[in-house]
PDB file of C-alpha atoms and ligand atoms in Angstrom:
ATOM      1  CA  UNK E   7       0.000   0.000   0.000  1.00 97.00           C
ATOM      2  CA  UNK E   8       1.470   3.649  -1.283  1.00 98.00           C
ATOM      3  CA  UNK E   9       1.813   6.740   1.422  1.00 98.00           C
ATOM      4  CA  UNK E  10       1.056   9.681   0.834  1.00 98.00           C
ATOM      5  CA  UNK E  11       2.540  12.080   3.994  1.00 98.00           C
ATOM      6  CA  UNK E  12       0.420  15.102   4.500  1.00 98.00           C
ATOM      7  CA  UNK E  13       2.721  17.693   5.660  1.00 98.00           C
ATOM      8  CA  UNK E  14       0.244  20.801   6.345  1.00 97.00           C
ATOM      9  CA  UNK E  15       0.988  20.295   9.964  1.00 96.00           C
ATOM     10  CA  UNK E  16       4.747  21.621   9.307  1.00 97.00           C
ATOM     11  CA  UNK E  17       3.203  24.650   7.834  1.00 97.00           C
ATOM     12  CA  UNK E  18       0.929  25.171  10.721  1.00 96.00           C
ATOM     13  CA  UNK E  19       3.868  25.610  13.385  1.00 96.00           C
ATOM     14  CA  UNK E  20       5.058  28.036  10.765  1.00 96.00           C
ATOM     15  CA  UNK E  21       2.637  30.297  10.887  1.00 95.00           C
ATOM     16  CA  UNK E  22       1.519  30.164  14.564  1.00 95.00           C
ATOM     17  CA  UNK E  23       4.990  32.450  14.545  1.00 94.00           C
ATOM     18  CA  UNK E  24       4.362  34.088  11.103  1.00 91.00           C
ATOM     19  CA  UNK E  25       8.234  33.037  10.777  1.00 92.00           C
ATOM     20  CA  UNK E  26       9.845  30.647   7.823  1.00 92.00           C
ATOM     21  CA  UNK E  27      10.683  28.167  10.472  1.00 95.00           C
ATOM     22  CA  UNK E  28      10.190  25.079  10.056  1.00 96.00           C
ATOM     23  CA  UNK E  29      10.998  25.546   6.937  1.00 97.00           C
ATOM     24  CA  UNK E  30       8.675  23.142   4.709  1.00 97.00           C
ATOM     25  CA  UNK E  31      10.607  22.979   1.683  1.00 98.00           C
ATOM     26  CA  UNK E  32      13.189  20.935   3.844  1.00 97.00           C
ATOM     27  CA  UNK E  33      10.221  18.079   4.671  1.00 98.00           C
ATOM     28  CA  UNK E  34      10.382  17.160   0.237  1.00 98.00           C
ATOM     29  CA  UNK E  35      13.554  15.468   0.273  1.00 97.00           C
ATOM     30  CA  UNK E  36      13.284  13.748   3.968  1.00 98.00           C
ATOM     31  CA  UNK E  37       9.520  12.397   2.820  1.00 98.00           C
ATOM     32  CA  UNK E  38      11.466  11.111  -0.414  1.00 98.00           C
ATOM     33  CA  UNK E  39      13.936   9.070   1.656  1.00 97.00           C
ATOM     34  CA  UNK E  40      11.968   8.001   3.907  1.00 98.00           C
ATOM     35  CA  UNK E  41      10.048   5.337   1.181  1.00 96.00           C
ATOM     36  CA  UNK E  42       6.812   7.292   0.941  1.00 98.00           C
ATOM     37  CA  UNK E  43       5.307   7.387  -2.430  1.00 98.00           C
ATOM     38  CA  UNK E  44       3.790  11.175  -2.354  1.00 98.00           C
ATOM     39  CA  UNK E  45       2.976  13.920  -0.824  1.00 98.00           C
ATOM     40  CA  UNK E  46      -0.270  15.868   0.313  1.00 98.00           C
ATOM     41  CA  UNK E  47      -0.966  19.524   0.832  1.00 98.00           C
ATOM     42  CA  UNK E  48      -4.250  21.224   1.382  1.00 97.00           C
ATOM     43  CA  UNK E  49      -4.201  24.586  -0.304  1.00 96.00           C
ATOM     44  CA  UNK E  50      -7.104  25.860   1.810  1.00 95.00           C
ATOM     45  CA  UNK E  51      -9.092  28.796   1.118  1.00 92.00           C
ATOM     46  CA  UNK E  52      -8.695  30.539   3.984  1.00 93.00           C
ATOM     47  CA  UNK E  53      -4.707  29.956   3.713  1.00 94.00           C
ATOM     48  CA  UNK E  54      -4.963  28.336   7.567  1.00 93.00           C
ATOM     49  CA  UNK E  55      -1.411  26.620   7.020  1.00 95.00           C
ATOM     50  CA  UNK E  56      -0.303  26.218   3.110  1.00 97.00           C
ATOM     51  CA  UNK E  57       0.139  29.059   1.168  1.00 97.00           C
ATOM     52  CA  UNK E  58       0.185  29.992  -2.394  1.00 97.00           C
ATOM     53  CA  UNK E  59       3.510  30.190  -2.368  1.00 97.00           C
ATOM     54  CA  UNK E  60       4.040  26.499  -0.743  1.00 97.00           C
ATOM     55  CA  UNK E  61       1.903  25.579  -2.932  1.00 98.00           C
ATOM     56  CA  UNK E  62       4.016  26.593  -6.180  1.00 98.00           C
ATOM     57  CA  UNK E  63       7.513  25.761  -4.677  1.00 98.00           C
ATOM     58  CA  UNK E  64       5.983  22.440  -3.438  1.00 98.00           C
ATOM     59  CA  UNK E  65       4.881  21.242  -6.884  1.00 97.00           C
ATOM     60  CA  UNK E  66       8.008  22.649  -8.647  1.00 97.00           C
ATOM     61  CA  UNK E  67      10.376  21.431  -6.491  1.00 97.00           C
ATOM     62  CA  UNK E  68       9.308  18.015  -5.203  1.00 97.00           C
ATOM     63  CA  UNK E  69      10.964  15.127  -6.080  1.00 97.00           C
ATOM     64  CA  UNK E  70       7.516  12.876  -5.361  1.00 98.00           C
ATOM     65  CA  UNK E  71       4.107  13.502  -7.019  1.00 98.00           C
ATOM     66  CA  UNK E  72       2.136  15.717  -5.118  1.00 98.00           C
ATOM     67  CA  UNK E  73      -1.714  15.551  -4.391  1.00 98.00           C
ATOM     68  CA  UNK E  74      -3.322  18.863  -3.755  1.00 98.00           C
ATOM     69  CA  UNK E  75      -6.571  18.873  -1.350  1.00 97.00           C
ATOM     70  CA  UNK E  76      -8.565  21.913  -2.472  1.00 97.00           C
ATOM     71  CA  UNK E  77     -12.323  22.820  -1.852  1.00 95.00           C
ATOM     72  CA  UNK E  78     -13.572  23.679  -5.326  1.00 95.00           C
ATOM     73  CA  UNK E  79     -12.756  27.488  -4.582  1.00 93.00           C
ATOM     74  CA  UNK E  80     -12.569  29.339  -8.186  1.00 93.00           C
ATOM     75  CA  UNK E  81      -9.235  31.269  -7.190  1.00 93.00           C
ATOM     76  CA  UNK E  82      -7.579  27.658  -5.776  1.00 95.00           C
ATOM     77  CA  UNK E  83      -8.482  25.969  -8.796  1.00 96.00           C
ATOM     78  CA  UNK E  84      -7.242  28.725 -10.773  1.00 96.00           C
ATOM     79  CA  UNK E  85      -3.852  28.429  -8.950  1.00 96.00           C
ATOM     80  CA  UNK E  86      -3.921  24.673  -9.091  1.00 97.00           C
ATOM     81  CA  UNK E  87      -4.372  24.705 -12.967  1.00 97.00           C
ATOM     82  CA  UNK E  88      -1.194  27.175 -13.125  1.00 97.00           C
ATOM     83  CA  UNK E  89       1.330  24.844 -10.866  1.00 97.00           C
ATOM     84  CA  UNK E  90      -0.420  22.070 -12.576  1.00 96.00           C
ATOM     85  CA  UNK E  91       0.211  19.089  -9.491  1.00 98.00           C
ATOM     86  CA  UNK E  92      -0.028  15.326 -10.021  1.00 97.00           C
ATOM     87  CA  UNK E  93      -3.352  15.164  -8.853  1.00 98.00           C
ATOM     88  CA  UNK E  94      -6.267  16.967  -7.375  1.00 98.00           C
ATOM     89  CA  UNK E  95      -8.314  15.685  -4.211  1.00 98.00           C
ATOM     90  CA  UNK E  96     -11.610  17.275  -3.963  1.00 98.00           C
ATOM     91  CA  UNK E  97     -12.533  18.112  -0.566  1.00 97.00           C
ATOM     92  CA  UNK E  98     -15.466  19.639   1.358  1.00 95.00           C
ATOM     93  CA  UNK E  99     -14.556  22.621   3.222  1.00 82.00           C
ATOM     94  CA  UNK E 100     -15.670  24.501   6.706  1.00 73.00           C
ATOM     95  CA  UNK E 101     -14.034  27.448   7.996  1.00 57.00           C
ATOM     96  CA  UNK E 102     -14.291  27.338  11.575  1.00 60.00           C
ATOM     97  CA  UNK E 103     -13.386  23.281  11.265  1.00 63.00           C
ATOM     98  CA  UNK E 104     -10.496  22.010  12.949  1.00 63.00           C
ATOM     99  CA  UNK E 105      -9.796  19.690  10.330  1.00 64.00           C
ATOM    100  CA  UNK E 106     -11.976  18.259   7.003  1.00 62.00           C
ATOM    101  CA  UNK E 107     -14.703  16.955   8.818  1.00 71.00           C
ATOM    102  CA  UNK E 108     -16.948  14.828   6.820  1.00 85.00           C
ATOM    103  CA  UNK E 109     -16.703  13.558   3.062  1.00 94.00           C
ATOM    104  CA  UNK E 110     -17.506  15.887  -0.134  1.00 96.00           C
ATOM    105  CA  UNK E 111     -21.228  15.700  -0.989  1.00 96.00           C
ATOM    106  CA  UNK E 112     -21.144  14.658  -4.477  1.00 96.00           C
ATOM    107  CA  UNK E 113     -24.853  14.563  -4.916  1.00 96.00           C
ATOM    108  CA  UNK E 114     -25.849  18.193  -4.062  1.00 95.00           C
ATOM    109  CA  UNK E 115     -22.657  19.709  -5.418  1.00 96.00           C
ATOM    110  CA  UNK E 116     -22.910  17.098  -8.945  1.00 97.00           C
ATOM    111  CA  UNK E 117     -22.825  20.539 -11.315  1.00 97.00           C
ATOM    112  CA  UNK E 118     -20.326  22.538  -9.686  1.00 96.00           C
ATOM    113  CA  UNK E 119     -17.977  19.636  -9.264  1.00 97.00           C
ATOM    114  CA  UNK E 120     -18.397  18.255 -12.937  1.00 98.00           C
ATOM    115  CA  UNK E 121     -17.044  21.706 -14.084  1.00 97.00           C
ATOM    116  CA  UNK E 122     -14.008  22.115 -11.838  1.00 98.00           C
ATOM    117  CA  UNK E 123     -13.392  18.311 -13.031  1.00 98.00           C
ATOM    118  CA  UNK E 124     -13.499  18.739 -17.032  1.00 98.00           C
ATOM    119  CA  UNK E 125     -11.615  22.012 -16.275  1.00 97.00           C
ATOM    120  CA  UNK E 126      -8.777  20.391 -14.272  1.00 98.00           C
ATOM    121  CA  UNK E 127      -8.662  17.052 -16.604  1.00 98.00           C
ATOM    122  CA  UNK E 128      -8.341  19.563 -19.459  1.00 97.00           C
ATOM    123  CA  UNK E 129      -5.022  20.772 -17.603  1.00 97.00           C
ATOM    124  CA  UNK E 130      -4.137  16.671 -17.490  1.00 96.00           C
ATOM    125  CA  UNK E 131      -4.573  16.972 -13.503  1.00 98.00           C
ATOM    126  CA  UNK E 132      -5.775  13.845 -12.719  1.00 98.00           C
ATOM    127  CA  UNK E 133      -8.684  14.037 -10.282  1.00 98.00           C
ATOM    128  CA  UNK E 134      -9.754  12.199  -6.476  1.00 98.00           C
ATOM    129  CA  UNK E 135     -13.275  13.065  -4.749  1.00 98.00           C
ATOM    130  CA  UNK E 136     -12.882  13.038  -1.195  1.00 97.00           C
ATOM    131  CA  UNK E 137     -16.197  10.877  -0.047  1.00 97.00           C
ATOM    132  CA  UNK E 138     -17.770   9.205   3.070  1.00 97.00           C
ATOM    133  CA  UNK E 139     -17.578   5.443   2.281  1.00 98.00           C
ATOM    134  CA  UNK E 140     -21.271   5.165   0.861  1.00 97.00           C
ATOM    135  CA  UNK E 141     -22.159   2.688  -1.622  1.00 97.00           C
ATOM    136  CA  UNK E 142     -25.209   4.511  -3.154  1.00 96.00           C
ATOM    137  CA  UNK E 143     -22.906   7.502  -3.954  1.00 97.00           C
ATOM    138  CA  UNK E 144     -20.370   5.503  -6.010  1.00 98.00           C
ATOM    139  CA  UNK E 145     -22.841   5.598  -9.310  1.00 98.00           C
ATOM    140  CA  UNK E 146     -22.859   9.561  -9.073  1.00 98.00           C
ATOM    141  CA  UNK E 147     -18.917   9.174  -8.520  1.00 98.00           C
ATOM    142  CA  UNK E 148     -18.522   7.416 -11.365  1.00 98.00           C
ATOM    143  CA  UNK E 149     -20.739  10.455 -13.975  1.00 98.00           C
ATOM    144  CA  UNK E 150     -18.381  12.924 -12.508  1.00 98.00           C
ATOM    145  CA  UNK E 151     -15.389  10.634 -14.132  1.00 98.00           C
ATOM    146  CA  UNK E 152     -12.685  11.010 -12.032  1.00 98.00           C
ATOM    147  CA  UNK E 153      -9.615   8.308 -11.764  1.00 98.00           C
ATOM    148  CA  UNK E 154      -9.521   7.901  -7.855  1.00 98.00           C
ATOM    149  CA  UNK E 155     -11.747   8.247  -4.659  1.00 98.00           C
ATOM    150  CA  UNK E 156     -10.546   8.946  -1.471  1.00 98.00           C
ATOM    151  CA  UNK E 157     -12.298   7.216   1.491  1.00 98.00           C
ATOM    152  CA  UNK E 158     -12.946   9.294   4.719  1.00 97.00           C
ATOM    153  CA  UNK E 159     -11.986   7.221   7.819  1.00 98.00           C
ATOM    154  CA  UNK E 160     -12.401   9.281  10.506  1.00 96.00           C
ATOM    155  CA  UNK E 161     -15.817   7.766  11.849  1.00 95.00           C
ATOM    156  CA  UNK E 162     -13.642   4.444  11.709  1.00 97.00           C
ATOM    157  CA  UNK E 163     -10.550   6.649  13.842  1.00 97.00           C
ATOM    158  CA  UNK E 164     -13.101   8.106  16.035  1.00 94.00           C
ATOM    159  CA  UNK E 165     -14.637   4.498  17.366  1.00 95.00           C
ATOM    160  CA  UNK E 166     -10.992   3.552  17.391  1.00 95.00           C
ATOM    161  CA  UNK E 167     -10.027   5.966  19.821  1.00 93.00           C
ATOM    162  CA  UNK E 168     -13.256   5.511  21.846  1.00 91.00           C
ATOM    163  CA  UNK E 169     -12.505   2.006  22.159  1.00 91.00           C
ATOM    164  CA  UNK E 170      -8.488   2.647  23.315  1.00 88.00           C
ATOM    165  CA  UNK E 171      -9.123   5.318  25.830  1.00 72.00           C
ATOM    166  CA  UNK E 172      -5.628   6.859  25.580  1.00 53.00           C
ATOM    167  CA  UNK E 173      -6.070   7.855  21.936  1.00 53.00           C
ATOM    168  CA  UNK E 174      -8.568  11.066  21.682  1.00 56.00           C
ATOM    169  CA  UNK E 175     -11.746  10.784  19.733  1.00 56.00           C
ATOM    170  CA  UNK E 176     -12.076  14.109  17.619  1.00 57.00           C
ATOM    171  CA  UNK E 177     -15.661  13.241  16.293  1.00 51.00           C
ATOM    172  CA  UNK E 178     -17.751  16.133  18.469  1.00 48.00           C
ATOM    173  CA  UNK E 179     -20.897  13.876  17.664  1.00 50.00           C
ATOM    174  CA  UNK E 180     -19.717  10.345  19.087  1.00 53.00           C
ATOM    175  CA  UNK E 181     -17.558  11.891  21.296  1.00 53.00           C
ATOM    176  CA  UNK E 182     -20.289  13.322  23.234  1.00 49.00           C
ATOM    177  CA  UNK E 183     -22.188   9.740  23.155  1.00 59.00           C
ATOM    178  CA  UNK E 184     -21.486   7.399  26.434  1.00 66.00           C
ATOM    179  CA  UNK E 185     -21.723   3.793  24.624  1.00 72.00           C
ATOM    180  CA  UNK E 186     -20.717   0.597  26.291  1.00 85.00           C
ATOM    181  CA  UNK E 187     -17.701  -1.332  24.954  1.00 87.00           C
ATOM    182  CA  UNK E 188     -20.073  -3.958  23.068  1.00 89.00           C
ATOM    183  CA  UNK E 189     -21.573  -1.562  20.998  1.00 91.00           C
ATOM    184  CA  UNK E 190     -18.249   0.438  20.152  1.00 92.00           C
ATOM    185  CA  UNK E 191     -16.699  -3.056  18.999  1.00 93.00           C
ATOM    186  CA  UNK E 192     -19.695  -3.632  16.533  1.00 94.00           C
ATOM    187  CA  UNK E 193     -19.699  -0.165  15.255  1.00 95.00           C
ATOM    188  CA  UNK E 194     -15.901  -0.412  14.703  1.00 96.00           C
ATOM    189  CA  UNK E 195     -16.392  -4.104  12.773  1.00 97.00           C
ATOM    190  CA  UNK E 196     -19.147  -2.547  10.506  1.00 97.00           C
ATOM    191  CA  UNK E 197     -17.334   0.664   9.554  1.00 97.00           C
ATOM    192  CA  UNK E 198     -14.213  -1.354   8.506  1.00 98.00           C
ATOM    193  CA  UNK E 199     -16.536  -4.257   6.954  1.00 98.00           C
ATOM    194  CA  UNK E 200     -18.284  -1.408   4.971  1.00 98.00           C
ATOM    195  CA  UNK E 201     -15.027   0.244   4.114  1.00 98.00           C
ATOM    196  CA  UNK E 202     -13.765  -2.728   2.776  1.00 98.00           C
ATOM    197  CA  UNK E 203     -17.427  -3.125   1.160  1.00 98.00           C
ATOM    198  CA  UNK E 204     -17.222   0.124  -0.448  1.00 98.00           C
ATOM    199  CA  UNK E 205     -13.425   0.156  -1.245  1.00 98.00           C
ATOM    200  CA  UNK E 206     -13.982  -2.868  -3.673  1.00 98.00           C
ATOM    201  CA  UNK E 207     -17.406  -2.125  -5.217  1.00 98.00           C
ATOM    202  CA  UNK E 208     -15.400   0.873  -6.102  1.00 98.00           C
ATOM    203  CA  UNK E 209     -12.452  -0.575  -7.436  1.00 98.00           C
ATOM    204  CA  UNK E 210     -14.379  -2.685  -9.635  1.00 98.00           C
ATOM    205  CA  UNK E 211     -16.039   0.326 -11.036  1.00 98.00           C
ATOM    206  CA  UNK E 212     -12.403   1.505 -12.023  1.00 98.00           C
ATOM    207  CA  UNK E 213     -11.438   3.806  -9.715  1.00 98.00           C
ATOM    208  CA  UNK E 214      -7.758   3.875  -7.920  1.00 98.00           C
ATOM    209  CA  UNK E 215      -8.937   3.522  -4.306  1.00 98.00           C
ATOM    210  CA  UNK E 216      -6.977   5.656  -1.156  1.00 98.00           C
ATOM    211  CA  UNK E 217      -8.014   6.411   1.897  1.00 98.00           C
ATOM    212  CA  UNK E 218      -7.348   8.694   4.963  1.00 98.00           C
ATOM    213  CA  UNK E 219      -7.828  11.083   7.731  1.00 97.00           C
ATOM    214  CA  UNK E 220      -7.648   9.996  11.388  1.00 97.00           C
ATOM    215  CA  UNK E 221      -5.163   6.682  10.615  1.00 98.00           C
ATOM    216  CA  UNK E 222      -1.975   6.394  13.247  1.00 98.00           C
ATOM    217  CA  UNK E 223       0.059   3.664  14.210  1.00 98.00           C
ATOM    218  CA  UNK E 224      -2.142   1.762  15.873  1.00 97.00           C
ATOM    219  CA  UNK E 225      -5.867   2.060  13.861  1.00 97.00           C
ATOM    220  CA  UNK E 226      -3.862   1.476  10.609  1.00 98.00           C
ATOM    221  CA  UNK E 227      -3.407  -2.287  10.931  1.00 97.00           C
ATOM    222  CA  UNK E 228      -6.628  -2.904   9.907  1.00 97.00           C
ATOM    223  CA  UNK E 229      -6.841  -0.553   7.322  1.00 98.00           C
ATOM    224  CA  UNK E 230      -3.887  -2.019   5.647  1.00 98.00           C
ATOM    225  CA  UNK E 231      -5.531  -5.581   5.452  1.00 97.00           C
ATOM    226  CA  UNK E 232      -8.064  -4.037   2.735  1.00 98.00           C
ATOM    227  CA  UNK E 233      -7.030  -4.773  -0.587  1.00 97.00           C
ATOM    228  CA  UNK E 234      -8.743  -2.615  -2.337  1.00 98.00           C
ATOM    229  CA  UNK E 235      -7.264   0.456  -1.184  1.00 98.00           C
ATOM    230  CA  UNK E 236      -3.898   1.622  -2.541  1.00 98.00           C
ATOM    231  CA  UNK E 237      -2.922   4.392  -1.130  1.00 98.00           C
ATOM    232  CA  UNK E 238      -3.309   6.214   2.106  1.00 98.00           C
ATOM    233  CA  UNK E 239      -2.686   9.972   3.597  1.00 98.00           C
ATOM    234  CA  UNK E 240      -1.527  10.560   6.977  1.00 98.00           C
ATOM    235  CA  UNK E 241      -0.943  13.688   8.255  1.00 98.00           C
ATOM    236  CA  UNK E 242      -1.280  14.436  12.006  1.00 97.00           C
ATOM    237  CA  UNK E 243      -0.001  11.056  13.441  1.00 98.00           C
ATOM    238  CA  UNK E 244       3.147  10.995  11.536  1.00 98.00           C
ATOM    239  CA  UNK E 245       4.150  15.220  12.013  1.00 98.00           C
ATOM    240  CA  UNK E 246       3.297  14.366  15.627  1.00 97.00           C
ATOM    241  CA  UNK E 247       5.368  11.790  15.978  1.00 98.00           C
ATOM    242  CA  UNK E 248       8.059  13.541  14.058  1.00 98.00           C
ATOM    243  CA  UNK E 249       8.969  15.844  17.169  1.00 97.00           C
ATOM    244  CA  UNK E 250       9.924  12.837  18.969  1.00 98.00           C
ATOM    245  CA  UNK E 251      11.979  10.578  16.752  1.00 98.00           C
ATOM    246  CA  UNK E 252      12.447  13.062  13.716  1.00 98.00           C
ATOM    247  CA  UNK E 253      10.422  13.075  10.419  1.00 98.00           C
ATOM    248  CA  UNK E 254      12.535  10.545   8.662  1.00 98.00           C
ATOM    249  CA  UNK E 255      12.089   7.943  11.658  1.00 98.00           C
ATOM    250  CA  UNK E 256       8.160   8.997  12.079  1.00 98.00           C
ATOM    251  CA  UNK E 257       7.781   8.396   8.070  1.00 98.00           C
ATOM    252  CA  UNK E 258       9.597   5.433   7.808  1.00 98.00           C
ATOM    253  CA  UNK E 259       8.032   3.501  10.934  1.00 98.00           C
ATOM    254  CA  UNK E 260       4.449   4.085   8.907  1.00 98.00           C
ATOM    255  CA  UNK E 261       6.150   2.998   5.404  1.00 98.00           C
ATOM    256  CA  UNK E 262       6.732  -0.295   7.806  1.00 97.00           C
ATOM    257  CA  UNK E 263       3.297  -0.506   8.877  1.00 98.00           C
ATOM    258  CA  UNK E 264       2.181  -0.611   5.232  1.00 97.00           C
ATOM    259  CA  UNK E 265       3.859  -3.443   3.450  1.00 90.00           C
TER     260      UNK E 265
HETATM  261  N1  LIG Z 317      -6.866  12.946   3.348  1.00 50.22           N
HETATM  262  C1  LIG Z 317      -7.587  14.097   3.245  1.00 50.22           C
HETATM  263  C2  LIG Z 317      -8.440  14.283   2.034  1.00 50.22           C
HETATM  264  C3  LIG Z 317      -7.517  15.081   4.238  1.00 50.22           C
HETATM  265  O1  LIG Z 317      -8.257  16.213   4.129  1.00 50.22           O
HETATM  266  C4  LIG Z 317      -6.662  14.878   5.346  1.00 50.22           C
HETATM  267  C5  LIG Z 317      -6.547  15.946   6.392  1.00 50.22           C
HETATM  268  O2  LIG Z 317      -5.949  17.078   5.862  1.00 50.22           O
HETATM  269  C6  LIG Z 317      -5.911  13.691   5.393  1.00 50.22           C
HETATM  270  C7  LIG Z 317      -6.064  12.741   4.397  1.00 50.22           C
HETATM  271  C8  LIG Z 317      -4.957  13.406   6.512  1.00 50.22           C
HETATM  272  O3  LIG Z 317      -5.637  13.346   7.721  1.00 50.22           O
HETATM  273  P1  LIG Z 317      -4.818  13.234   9.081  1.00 50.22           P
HETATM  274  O4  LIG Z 317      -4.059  14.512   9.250  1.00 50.22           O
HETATM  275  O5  LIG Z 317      -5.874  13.055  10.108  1.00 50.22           O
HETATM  276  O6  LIG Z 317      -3.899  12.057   8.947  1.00 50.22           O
END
């Protein structure tokens, strides 16, 4: 299974000082040698941690493909079409989120998307849709033609960490639910039975299948059993482990966990 290493986190310790340190162009050739396969930015539209100019030297500069997260924002898309990265991940976006809560809704959004999609395949930008693992969505997935779909798994982290009590939850809505053990340990079998589910329904429709948000060292065992999926993104667990053992070490440990 590929990794994909978000690395918005690096940027986000940047500008809670406004200074260039750390310095995110270093992360490119440390994520190289570390085994991962790519690497993630979200270019978001209210510039929280990457910013335009990231964004540019990232894709110029990189050594591995890089997949750009954007909400379909007219000036992001405009941007994305000019530094022209690997591929595109469409994702729903919130501004007072902490993080992308919540799959793109494909259904409701169908004519907006369809046009940021033929504009950015007319660029040869390949294209992922950021989605809640839904079966009944895949058909409306498949009109908007793009090559991959990217799984949201943080309902799947958030029963993970409710069942392991020293891992946080970040899921407001379960969070705030008391539920027994038994019932945790069902929900957590169907969400990865349905993932798994989902993930190869999908791939048989063609798609290239990744997945993300929410996976550490410990949930990702699981994940990694799914065949369908071919990729994942990880972003918080690894930068957070970086400040202990260093970004190479952090990386590499995951690369591990993925074989
Ligand atoms: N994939 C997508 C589409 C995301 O939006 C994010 C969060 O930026 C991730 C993966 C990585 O999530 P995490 O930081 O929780 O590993």
């Amino acid at each position: 299974m590929k990794l994909g290493v978000n690395i918005d986190h690096i940027a986000v310790l940047r500008e809670a000082r406004r200074v260039n340190d750390p310095d995110i162009m270093d992360a490119l050739s440390i994520v190289k040698r570390s085994g991962a396969e790519q690497i993630t930015i979200h270019l978001r539209e209210d510039r929280r941690h990457i910013q335009d100019s990231d964004a540019v030297n990232i894709c110029h500069l990189s050594p591995l493909p890089i997949n750009l997260e954007s909400a379909i924002a007219p000036d992001v898309i405009d941007l994305i079409i000019k530094i022209k990265p690997h591929r595109v991940t469409l994702v729903p976006e919130k501004r007072q989120e902490v993080t992308t809560e919540g799959g793109l809704d494909i259904v409701s959004n169908f004519n907006e998307l369809k046009k940021v999609i033929d504009k950015l395949h007319a660029h040869e930008i390949e294209v992922s849709l950021f989605i809640d693992p839904v079966e009944d969505i895949l058909q409306t997935a498949k009109e908007l033609e793009v090559e991959w779909l990217e799984f949201h798994t943080g309902k799947y982290a958030n029963i993970y960490a409710m069942l392991n009590s020293n891992l946080r939850a970040s899921h407001h809505t379960i969070q705030s639910l008391e539920l027994p053990r038994k019932a945790l340990n069902e929900m957590l079998k169907y969400e990865l039975k349905n993932l798994e589910l989902v993930a190869l329904s999908a791939k048989n429709m063609g798609f290239c299948i990744a997945a993300g948000h929410g996976l550490n060292y410990h949930n990702v065992k699981d994940i990694v059993k799914i065949e369908a999926i071919e990729e994942l993104n990880i972003g918080q667990s690894i930068i957070a482990r970086s400040i202990f053992v260093g970004l190479q070490n952090a990386i590499s440990e995951m690369r591990e966990l993925l074989k």
